[in-house]
Amino acid sequence: MRMSVIGCGYLGAVHAAAMASIGHEVIGIDVDGRKIDALSKGEAPFFEPGLKDLLRDGIASGRLRFSTESADAEGSTVHFIGVGTPQQAGGYAADLTYVDKAVTDLLPHLRPGDVVAGKSTVPVGTAAQLAARIAPTGATLIWNPEFLREGWAVQDTIDPDRLVVGVPDGEDGQRAAQLMRDVFYPAVAKGTPFLVTDYATAELVKVAANAFLATKISFINAMAEIAEVTGADVTQLADAIGHDVRIGRRFLGAGIGFGGGCLPKDIRAFSARAEELGKGESVAFLREVDAINLRRRERAVQLVVDGLGGSVHGKRVAVLGAAFKPHSDDIRDSPALDAAVRLHGLGAAVIVTDPQAIENARRAHPQLTYVTDRDSALRGADAVLVVTEWDEYRRELDPAHVSALTDGRVVIDGRNCLDSAAWRAAGWHYYGMGRP
Ligand code: NAD
């Protein structure tokens, strides 16, 4: 099938390449000329495992192309919209200007029978408004929320755990739903749940899923706060409650909290939308979820300060990790970088390292010092702060090896990912999150 993918960021570039890999003819469109140049050469403009190969194969097959021109969307049967919906500059609500502009640019190129498939995460009610704008062209709007996880985006796009399409009432909606079954035919053939809903449900499914995940993380981080004043160990607590299948262990990792381009802004946008709907109290707990999450960043910084005897001024702190999570170079609202910036603000000499995210981090926070090599970051450090659980730090950091590099023996495990007993046995002062 011929399709266009409008917006080629973390979501759209992967979506375009994945659709080409399953046999569709895809044109990826983005207003960012540099991104399009890179993608056209088969270069991934960001780090996502497996993306580069998929891009190269797609381009070599002739099924995958990229362009900065909306006119190139013409002739496609399905038009996916995956542009950004960031937090508004002056508030909590989502900024919908990119979605509005993408639709405006697409309108002249739509033909009767085309399907416009929104993938961006939007406030409930957005699809109904956009559908009214699209209706005169004879095209049909559906909403197809995306659940990919950065770091596993290729696999999640080709083989998702469920597909959700919000469609309008009537024949057009049913026809569009069938078309989406054809688009995602490999997943549909293997029996992946395919849920057809109305617009509002599809929009809400996405924000509800992220609200639930954020709440689960903040729940265990709230338990970490209680553990910290009672001497309990939150990791054992998580193991114990996680054995209950109704609770489950995943997303119960206490630590420095969640970040990235989705969870923080999505729960804030959900709160803002609920307020507009007169139902702010229904999701008032999300404000608390956000507050708990942000307190954990302060806590990690405080542990460094305490570990260094009450002041970090003039002390050298090695910060291991900049990306908001491993297997990604995404630093949007990264707790790791937030902690690094706060320590710098307190007068520490902060040396940041990360296997993939240094370039992005340097662009956003040029005041910090960056090194690509982990051991160079550790050399001469008074304290070590682990904030992104890359395997390079989680599994491969040997306390004896680190001892030979650092001046101090203070390690703060912002992700509870290190073997505390091994570090203590090697003579380190180990500080976890919510652990004695
Ligand atoms: P991103 O910032 O990486 O990408 C957005 C892209 O849209 C940019 O490349 C930008 O240049 C482009 N763009 C903006 N306006 C445009 C226009 N008028 N025409 C064409 N291109 C335009 O953002 P992202 O992480 O890919 O997220 C995109 C959307 O997908 C958001 O709504 C996000 O919430 C949602 N989402 C993201 C993920 C994820 O893991 N990144 C997962 C699920 C849903």
Coordinates of C-alpha atoms and ligand atoms in Angstrom, one line a residue:
M1 CA 0.0 0.0 0.0
R2 CA 1.2 3.6 -0.6
M3 CA 1.4 5.6 2.5
S4 CA 2.9 8.8 3.9
V5 CA 4.2 9.3 7.4
I6 CA 4.2 13.0 8.4
G7 CA 6.7 13.8 11.1
C8 CA 9.8 11.7 11.1
G9 CA 11.0 11.9 14.7
Y10 CA 11.4 9.1 17.2
L11 CA 7.9 7.8 16.3
G12 CA 7.6 8.7 12.6
A13 CA 11.1 7.7 11.3
V14 CA 10.7 4.2 12.9
H15 CA 7.1 3.9 11.7
A16 CA 8.1 4.8 8.1
A17 CA 11.0 2.4 8.0
A18 CA 8.9 -0.4 9.7
M19 CA 6.0 0.0 7.2
A20 CA 8.5 -0.2 4.3
S21 CA 10.0 -3.4 5.9
I22 CA 6.7 -5.1 5.8
G23 CA 6.3 -4.3 2.1
H24 CA 4.5 -1.0 1.9
E25 CA 5.6 1.9 -0.3
V26 CA 6.3 4.8 2.1
I27 CA 7.1 8.5 1.9
G28 CA 8.3 10.0 5.1
I29 CA 7.8 13.8 5.3
D30 CA 9.3 16.2 7.8
V31 CA 9.8 20.0 7.9
D32 CA 13.3 19.5 9.3
G33 CA 15.6 19.4 6.2
R34 CA 18.6 18.1 8.1
K35 CA 16.6 15.1 9.4
I36 CA 15.3 14.4 5.9
D37 CA 18.8 14.6 4.4
A38 CA 20.1 12.1 6.9
L39 CA 17.1 9.7 6.6
S40 CA 17.4 9.8 2.8
K41 CA 21.0 8.6 3.1
G42 CA 19.9 5.8 5.3
E43 CA 21.3 7.5 8.4
A44 CA 19.2 7.4 11.6
P45 CA 19.1 11.0 13.0
F46 CA 18.9 9.5 16.5
F47 CA 19.9 6.3 18.2
E48 CA 17.4 3.5 18.0
P49 CA 18.6 -0.1 17.9
G50 CA 17.9 -1.7 14.5
L51 CA 16.7 1.5 12.8
K52 CA 19.7 2.1 10.6
D53 CA 19.5 -1.4 9.0
L54 CA 15.8 -0.9 8.4
L55 CA 16.3 2.4 6.8
R56 CA 19.1 1.1 4.5
D57 CA 17.1 -1.9 3.5
G58 CA 14.0 0.2 2.8
I59 CA 15.9 2.8 0.7
A60 CA 17.7 0.0 -1.2
S61 CA 14.4 -1.7 -1.9
G62 CA 13.0 1.5 -3.4
R63 CA 10.0 1.3 -1.1
L64 CA 11.2 4.0 1.4
R65 CA 11.7 7.7 0.5
F66 CA 11.9 10.9 2.4
S67 CA 10.9 14.5 1.5
T68 CA 10.3 17.9 3.0
E69 CA 7.4 18.6 0.7
S70 CA 3.8 17.9 1.9
A71 CA 2.8 17.6 -1.8
D72 CA 4.7 14.3 -1.9
A73 CA 2.0 12.8 0.3
E74 CA -0.4 13.0 -2.7
G75 CA -1.3 9.6 -4.1
S76 CA -0.9 7.8 -0.7
T77 CA -3.9 5.8 0.5
V78 CA -3.0 6.3 4.2
H79 CA -1.4 9.3 5.8
F80 CA 0.0 8.8 9.2
I81 CA 0.5 11.9 11.4
G82 CA 3.3 11.5 13.9
V83 CA 4.4 15.1 14.6
G84 CA 5.3 16.3 18.1
T85 CA 2.8 17.4 20.7
P86 CA 5.1 18.9 23.4
Q87 CA 4.1 20.6 26.6
Q88 CA 3.0 24.2 26.0
A89 CA 5.7 26.8 26.9
G90 CA 3.5 28.5 29.5
G91 CA 1.4 25.7 30.9
Y92 CA 0.6 22.0 31.3
A93 CA -1.5 21.5 28.2
A94 CA -0.3 19.9 25.0
D95 CA 0.9 22.3 22.2
L96 CA -1.2 21.2 19.1
T97 CA 0.3 23.7 16.7
Y98 CA 2.4 21.0 14.9
V99 CA -0.6 18.7 14.5
D100 CA -2.7 21.6 13.2
K101 CA -0.1 22.7 10.7
A102 CA 0.6 19.1 9.5
V103 CA -3.2 18.7 8.8
T104 CA -3.4 22.2 7.1
D105 CA -0.5 21.3 4.8
L106 CA -2.0 17.9 4.0
L107 CA -5.5 19.1 3.2
P108 CA -4.8 20.1 -0.5
H109 CA -3.3 16.7 -1.2
L110 CA -6.1 14.5 0.1
R111 CA -8.4 12.6 -2.2
P112 CA -11.8 11.1 -1.4
G113 CA -11.4 7.7 0.2
D114 CA -7.9 8.4 1.7
V115 CA -7.4 7.7 5.4
V116 CA -5.6 10.1 7.7
A117 CA -4.3 8.1 10.7
G118 CA -3.4 10.3 13.7
K119 CA -0.6 8.7 15.8
S120 CA 0.5 11.6 17.8
T121 CA -0.6 11.6 21.5
V122 CA -3.3 14.2 21.7
P123 CA -5.9 15.5 24.2
V124 CA -9.2 13.8 24.0
G125 CA -11.5 15.7 21.6
T126 CA -8.7 16.6 19.1
A127 CA -9.7 13.9 16.6
A128 CA -13.3 15.1 16.4
Q129 CA -12.2 18.6 15.7
L130 CA -9.7 17.5 13.0
A131 CA -12.3 15.2 11.4
A132 CA -14.5 18.2 10.7
R133 CA -11.6 20.0 9.0
I134 CA -10.8 16.9 6.9
A135 CA -14.4 15.9 6.0
P136 CA -14.8 18.3 2.9
T137 CA -11.9 16.4 1.2
G138 CA -13.8 13.1 1.3
A139 CA -11.0 11.5 3.3
T140 CA -11.6 9.8 6.6
L141 CA -9.8 10.5 9.8
I142 CA -9.0 7.7 12.3
W143 CA -6.9 7.8 15.5
N144 CA -4.3 5.1 15.9
P145 CA -2.3 5.8 19.1
E146 CA 1.3 4.5 19.3
F147 CA 2.6 2.5 22.2
L148 CA 6.2 2.0 21.1
R149 CA 8.9 2.1 23.7
E150 CA 12.1 3.9 22.7
G151 CA 14.9 1.4 22.7
W152 CA 12.5 -1.3 21.4
A153 CA 10.7 0.9 18.9
V154 CA 11.5 -1.2 15.8
Q155 CA 10.2 -4.4 17.3
D156 CA 7.2 -2.6 19.0
T157 CA 6.2 -1.1 15.6
I158 CA 6.4 -4.2 13.6
D159 CA 5.1 -6.5 16.3
P160 CA 3.0 -4.4 18.7
D161 CA 1.2 -6.0 21.7
R162 CA -2.1 -4.4 20.6
L163 CA -3.5 -2.2 17.9
V164 CA -6.1 0.5 18.6
V165 CA -8.0 2.4 16.0
G166 CA -10.6 5.0 16.8
V167 CA -13.0 5.5 13.9
P168 CA -16.1 7.5 13.1
D169 CA -19.5 6.0 13.1
G170 CA -20.8 4.4 9.9
E171 CA -19.5 2.8 6.7
D172 CA -16.5 5.1 6.3
G173 CA -15.3 4.2 9.8
Q174 CA -15.6 0.5 9.1
R175 CA -13.9 0.7 5.8
A176 CA -11.0 2.7 7.4
A177 CA -10.7 0.1 10.2
Q178 CA -10.4 -2.7 7.5
L179 CA -7.8 -0.7 5.7
M180 CA -5.8 -0.5 8.9
R181 CA -6.0 -4.3 9.3
D182 CA -4.4 -4.4 5.8
V183 CA -1.7 -1.9 6.8
F184 CA -0.8 -4.0 9.9
Y185 CA -1.4 -7.3 8.2
P186 CA 1.6 -9.3 9.7
A187 CA 0.5 -8.4 13.3
V188 CA -3.2 -9.0 12.5
A189 CA -2.4 -12.4 10.9
K190 CA -0.6 -13.5 14.1
G191 CA -3.6 -12.6 16.2
T192 CA -2.5 -9.3 17.8
P193 CA -5.5 -7.8 19.5
F194 CA -7.1 -5.2 17.2
L195 CA -9.4 -2.9 19.0
V196 CA -11.8 -0.7 17.1
T197 CA -13.2 2.2 19.2
D198 CA -14.6 5.6 18.8
Y199 CA -12.2 8.6 18.6
A200 CA -12.5 9.6 22.3
T201 CA -11.7 6.1 23.5
A202 CA -8.7 5.7 21.2
E203 CA -7.3 9.1 22.4
L204 CA -7.9 8.2 26.0
V205 CA -6.4 4.7 25.7
K206 CA -3.0 6.3 25.1
V207 CA -3.0 8.8 27.9
A208 CA -4.6 6.4 30.3
A209 CA -1.8 3.8 29.6
N210 CA 0.9 6.4 30.2
A211 CA -0.9 7.7 33.3
F212 CA -1.1 4.2 34.7
L213 CA 2.6 3.5 34.0
A214 CA 3.7 6.9 35.6
T215 CA 1.5 6.2 38.6
K216 CA 3.1 2.7 39.1
I217 CA 6.6 4.2 39.1
S218 CA 5.6 7.0 41.4
F219 CA 3.8 4.5 43.7
I220 CA 7.0 2.6 44.3
N221 CA 9.0 5.8 44.6
A222 CA 6.5 7.0 47.3
M223 CA 7.2 3.6 49.0
A224 CA 10.9 4.5 48.7
E225 CA 10.3 7.7 50.5
I226 CA 8.7 5.8 53.4
A227 CA 11.4 3.2 53.3
E228 CA 14.0 6.0 53.7
V229 CA 12.6 7.1 57.0
T230 CA 11.9 3.6 58.3
G231 CA 15.1 1.7 57.3
A232 CA 13.1 -0.6 55.0
D233 CA 14.5 -1.7 51.6
V234 CA 12.2 -0.7 48.7
T235 CA 13.8 -3.2 46.3
Q236 CA 12.8 -6.1 48.6
L237 CA 9.4 -4.6 49.0
A238 CA 8.9 -4.4 45.2
D239 CA 10.0 -8.0 44.8
A240 CA 7.6 -9.1 47.5
I241 CA 4.6 -7.2 46.2
G242 CA 5.5 -7.9 42.6
H243 CA 5.0 -11.6 43.1
D244 CA 1.3 -10.9 43.4
V245 CA 0.2 -11.3 39.7
R246 CA -2.4 -8.6 40.2
I247 CA 0.5 -6.2 40.9
G248 CA 3.4 -7.5 38.9
R249 CA 7.1 -6.6 39.2
R250 CA 7.5 -4.5 36.0
F251 CA 7.6 -0.7 36.4
L252 CA 8.2 -1.2 40.1
G253 CA 11.8 -0.1 40.0
A254 CA 12.3 2.7 42.6
G255 CA 14.9 5.2 41.6
I256 CA 15.3 8.7 40.2
G257 CA 12.0 8.4 38.4
F258 CA 10.6 8.7 34.9
G259 CA 11.4 11.3 32.2
G260 CA 11.5 11.4 28.4
G261 CA 9.4 12.9 25.7
C262 CA 6.2 11.2 26.7
L263 CA 5.3 10.3 30.3
P264 CA 5.9 13.7 32.0
K265 CA 4.2 15.8 29.3
D266 CA 1.4 13.3 28.8
I267 CA 0.3 13.2 32.4
R268 CA 0.4 17.0 32.5
A269 CA -1.6 17.4 29.3
F270 CA -4.1 14.8 30.7
S271 CA -4.5 16.9 33.9
A272 CA -5.0 20.1 31.8
R273 CA -7.5 18.5 29.5
A274 CA -9.5 17.0 32.5
E275 CA -9.6 20.5 34.0
E276 CA -11.0 21.9 30.7
L277 CA -13.7 19.1 30.8
G278 CA -14.6 20.1 34.4
K279 CA -13.2 16.8 35.7
G280 CA -9.9 17.9 37.1
E281 CA -10.6 16.0 40.3
S282 CA -10.7 12.7 38.5
V283 CA -7.1 12.8 37.7
A284 CA -5.9 15.1 40.5
F285 CA -3.7 12.3 41.6
L286 CA -1.5 12.8 38.5
R287 CA -0.3 16.1 40.0
E288 CA 1.0 14.0 43.0
V289 CA 2.5 11.4 40.7
D290 CA 4.4 14.2 39.0
A291 CA 5.5 15.8 42.3
I292 CA 6.7 12.4 43.7
N293 CA 8.6 11.9 40.5
L294 CA 10.4 15.3 40.6
R295 CA 11.2 14.9 44.3
R296 CA 13.2 11.8 43.5
R297 CA 15.6 13.9 41.4
E298 CA 16.2 16.2 44.4
R299 CA 16.7 13.1 46.5
A300 CA 19.4 11.8 44.3
V301 CA 21.2 15.1 44.4
Q302 CA 20.8 15.3 48.2
L303 CA 22.4 11.8 48.5
V304 CA 25.5 13.1 46.6
V305 CA 25.6 16.2 48.8
D306 CA 25.3 14.0 52.0
G307 CA 27.7 11.4 50.7
L308 CA 30.3 14.1 50.2
G309 CA 29.9 15.4 53.7
G310 CA 27.4 18.2 53.2
S311 CA 28.7 20.1 50.2
V312 CA 29.6 19.3 46.6
H313 CA 31.3 22.6 46.0
G314 CA 34.5 22.1 44.1
K315 CA 34.1 18.3 44.2
R316 CA 34.3 16.2 41.1
V317 CA 31.2 14.1 40.4
A318 CA 31.1 11.5 37.7
V319 CA 27.6 11.2 36.3
L320 CA 27.0 7.9 34.5
G321 CA 24.2 8.4 32.1
A322 CA 22.5 11.3 30.3
A323 CA 19.7 9.6 28.3
F324 CA 16.3 9.3 30.1
K325 CA 16.6 5.6 29.7
P326 CA 19.1 3.0 28.3
H327 CA 19.1 2.0 24.6
S328 CA 18.1 5.6 23.6
D329 CA 19.9 8.9 23.0
D330 CA 16.7 10.8 24.0
I331 CA 17.4 13.4 26.7
R332 CA 14.0 15.1 26.7
D333 CA 13.2 15.7 30.4
S334 CA 15.9 13.3 31.4
P335 CA 16.2 12.8 35.2
A336 CA 19.8 11.9 34.7
L337 CA 20.7 15.3 33.1
D338 CA 18.4 17.1 35.5
A339 CA 20.5 15.7 38.4
A340 CA 23.7 16.6 36.6
V341 CA 22.6 20.2 36.0
R342 CA 21.5 20.6 39.7
L343 CA 24.9 19.3 40.9
H344 CA 26.6 21.8 38.6
G345 CA 24.4 24.5 40.0
L346 CA 25.6 23.6 43.5
G347 CA 29.2 24.1 42.4
A348 CA 30.3 20.6 41.6
A349 CA 32.7 19.8 38.7
V350 CA 30.3 17.5 36.9
I351 CA 31.7 15.0 34.3
V352 CA 28.9 13.3 32.3
T353 CA 29.2 10.2 30.2
D354 CA 26.7 8.2 28.2
P355 CA 27.1 5.6 25.5
Q356 CA 24.8 7.4 23.1
A357 CA 23.4 10.7 24.4
I358 CA 26.4 13.0 24.8
E359 CA 25.8 15.0 21.6
N360 CA 22.2 15.7 22.5
A361 CA 23.1 16.5 26.1
R362 CA 25.9 18.8 25.1
R363 CA 23.6 20.8 22.9
A364 CA 21.0 21.2 25.6
H365 CA 23.4 21.8 28.5
P366 CA 26.8 23.0 27.2
Q367 CA 27.8 24.1 30.7
L368 CA 28.5 20.5 31.7
T369 CA 31.7 18.6 30.9
Y370 CA 31.2 15.5 28.7
V371 CA 33.5 12.6 28.0
T372 CA 32.7 9.6 25.8
D373 CA 34.9 7.2 27.7
R374 CA 33.4 5.9 31.0
D375 CA 36.8 5.4 32.7
S376 CA 37.8 9.0 31.9
A377 CA 34.7 10.2 33.5
L378 CA 35.5 8.2 36.6
R379 CA 39.2 9.2 36.9
G380 CA 39.7 11.4 39.9
A381 CA 36.0 11.5 40.9
D382 CA 35.1 12.2 44.5
A383 CA 31.6 10.6 43.9
V384 CA 30.0 8.5 41.3
L385 CA 26.3 8.9 40.4
V386 CA 24.6 6.3 38.3
V387 CA 21.5 7.7 36.7
T388 CA 20.8 5.7 33.5
E389 CA 20.9 1.9 33.7
W390 CA 22.9 1.1 30.6
D391 CA 24.4 -2.4 30.8
E392 CA 27.8 -0.6 30.7
Y393 CA 27.1 0.6 34.2
R394 CA 24.6 -1.9 35.5
R395 CA 26.4 -5.1 34.7
E396 CA 29.9 -4.1 33.7
L397 CA 31.0 -1.7 36.4
D398 CA 33.4 -3.5 38.6
P399 CA 33.9 -1.8 42.0
A400 CA 37.5 -2.8 42.2
H401 CA 38.2 -1.4 38.8
V402 CA 36.4 1.9 39.7
S403 CA 38.3 2.1 42.9
A404 CA 41.6 2.3 40.9
L405 CA 40.3 5.3 39.0
T406 CA 38.4 7.5 41.5
D407 CA 39.7 9.5 44.4
G408 CA 36.5 9.0 46.5
R409 CA 34.6 6.0 47.5
V410 CA 31.0 7.3 47.3
V411 CA 28.6 5.8 44.9
I412 CA 25.0 6.9 44.5
D413 CA 22.8 4.3 42.7
G414 CA 20.0 6.4 41.2
R415 CA 18.5 3.4 39.5
N416 CA 19.1 0.7 42.2
C417 CA 20.8 -1.2 39.5
L418 CA 24.2 -2.0 41.2
D419 CA 25.0 -4.9 43.5
S420 CA 25.2 -2.9 46.8
A421 CA 26.9 -5.8 48.7
A422 CA 29.7 -6.0 46.1
W423 CA 30.3 -2.2 46.3
R424 CA 30.3 -2.2 50.0
A425 CA 32.6 -5.2 50.1
A426 CA 35.0 -3.2 47.9
G427 CA 35.1 -0.4 50.5
W428 CA 32.5 1.9 49.0
H429 CA 29.9 4.0 50.7
Y430 CA 26.9 2.9 48.7
Y431 CA 23.7 4.9 48.6
G432 CA 20.6 3.5 46.9
M433 CA 17.1 5.0 46.4
G434 CA 14.8 3.8 49.2
R435 CA 17.4 1.4 50.5
P436 CA 19.2 1.4 53.9
Ligands
NAD1 P1 9.9 14.2 17.8 O1 10.0 15.5 18.3 O2 11.0 13.2 17.8 O3 9.4 14.2 16.2 C1 8.4 15.1 15.8 C2 8.8 15.4 14.3 O4 7.7 16.1 13.7 C3 10.0 16.3 14.2 O5 11.0 15.7 13.4 C4 9.5 17.6 13.6 O6 10.4 18.2 12.7 C5 8.3 17.1 12.8 N1 7.3 18.1 12.4 C6 6.8 19.1 13.2 N2 5.9 19.8 12.5 C7 5.8 19.2 11.3 C8 4.9 19.4 10.1 N3 4.0 20.4 10.1 N4 5.1 18.6 9.1 C9 6.0 17.6 9.1 N5 6.8 17.3 10.2 C10 6.6 18.1 11.3 O7 8.7 13.5 18.6 P2 8.3 12.0 18.8 O8 8.9 11.5 20.0 O9 8.5 11.3 17.5 O10 6.7 12.1 19.1 C11 5.8 12.4 18.1 C12 4.4 12.1 18.7 O11 4.3 10.8 19.0 C13 4.1 12.9 20.0 O12 2.7 13.2 20.1 C14 4.4 11.8 21.1 O13 3.7 12.0 22.3 C15 3.9 10.6 20.4 N6 4.6 9.3 20.8 C16 5.9 9.3 20.9 C17 6.5 8.1 21.4 C18 8.0 8.0 21.6 O14 8.4 7.0 22.2 N7 8.8 8.9 21.1 C19 5.7 7.0 21.7 C20 4.3 7.1 21.5 C21 3.8 8.3 21.1

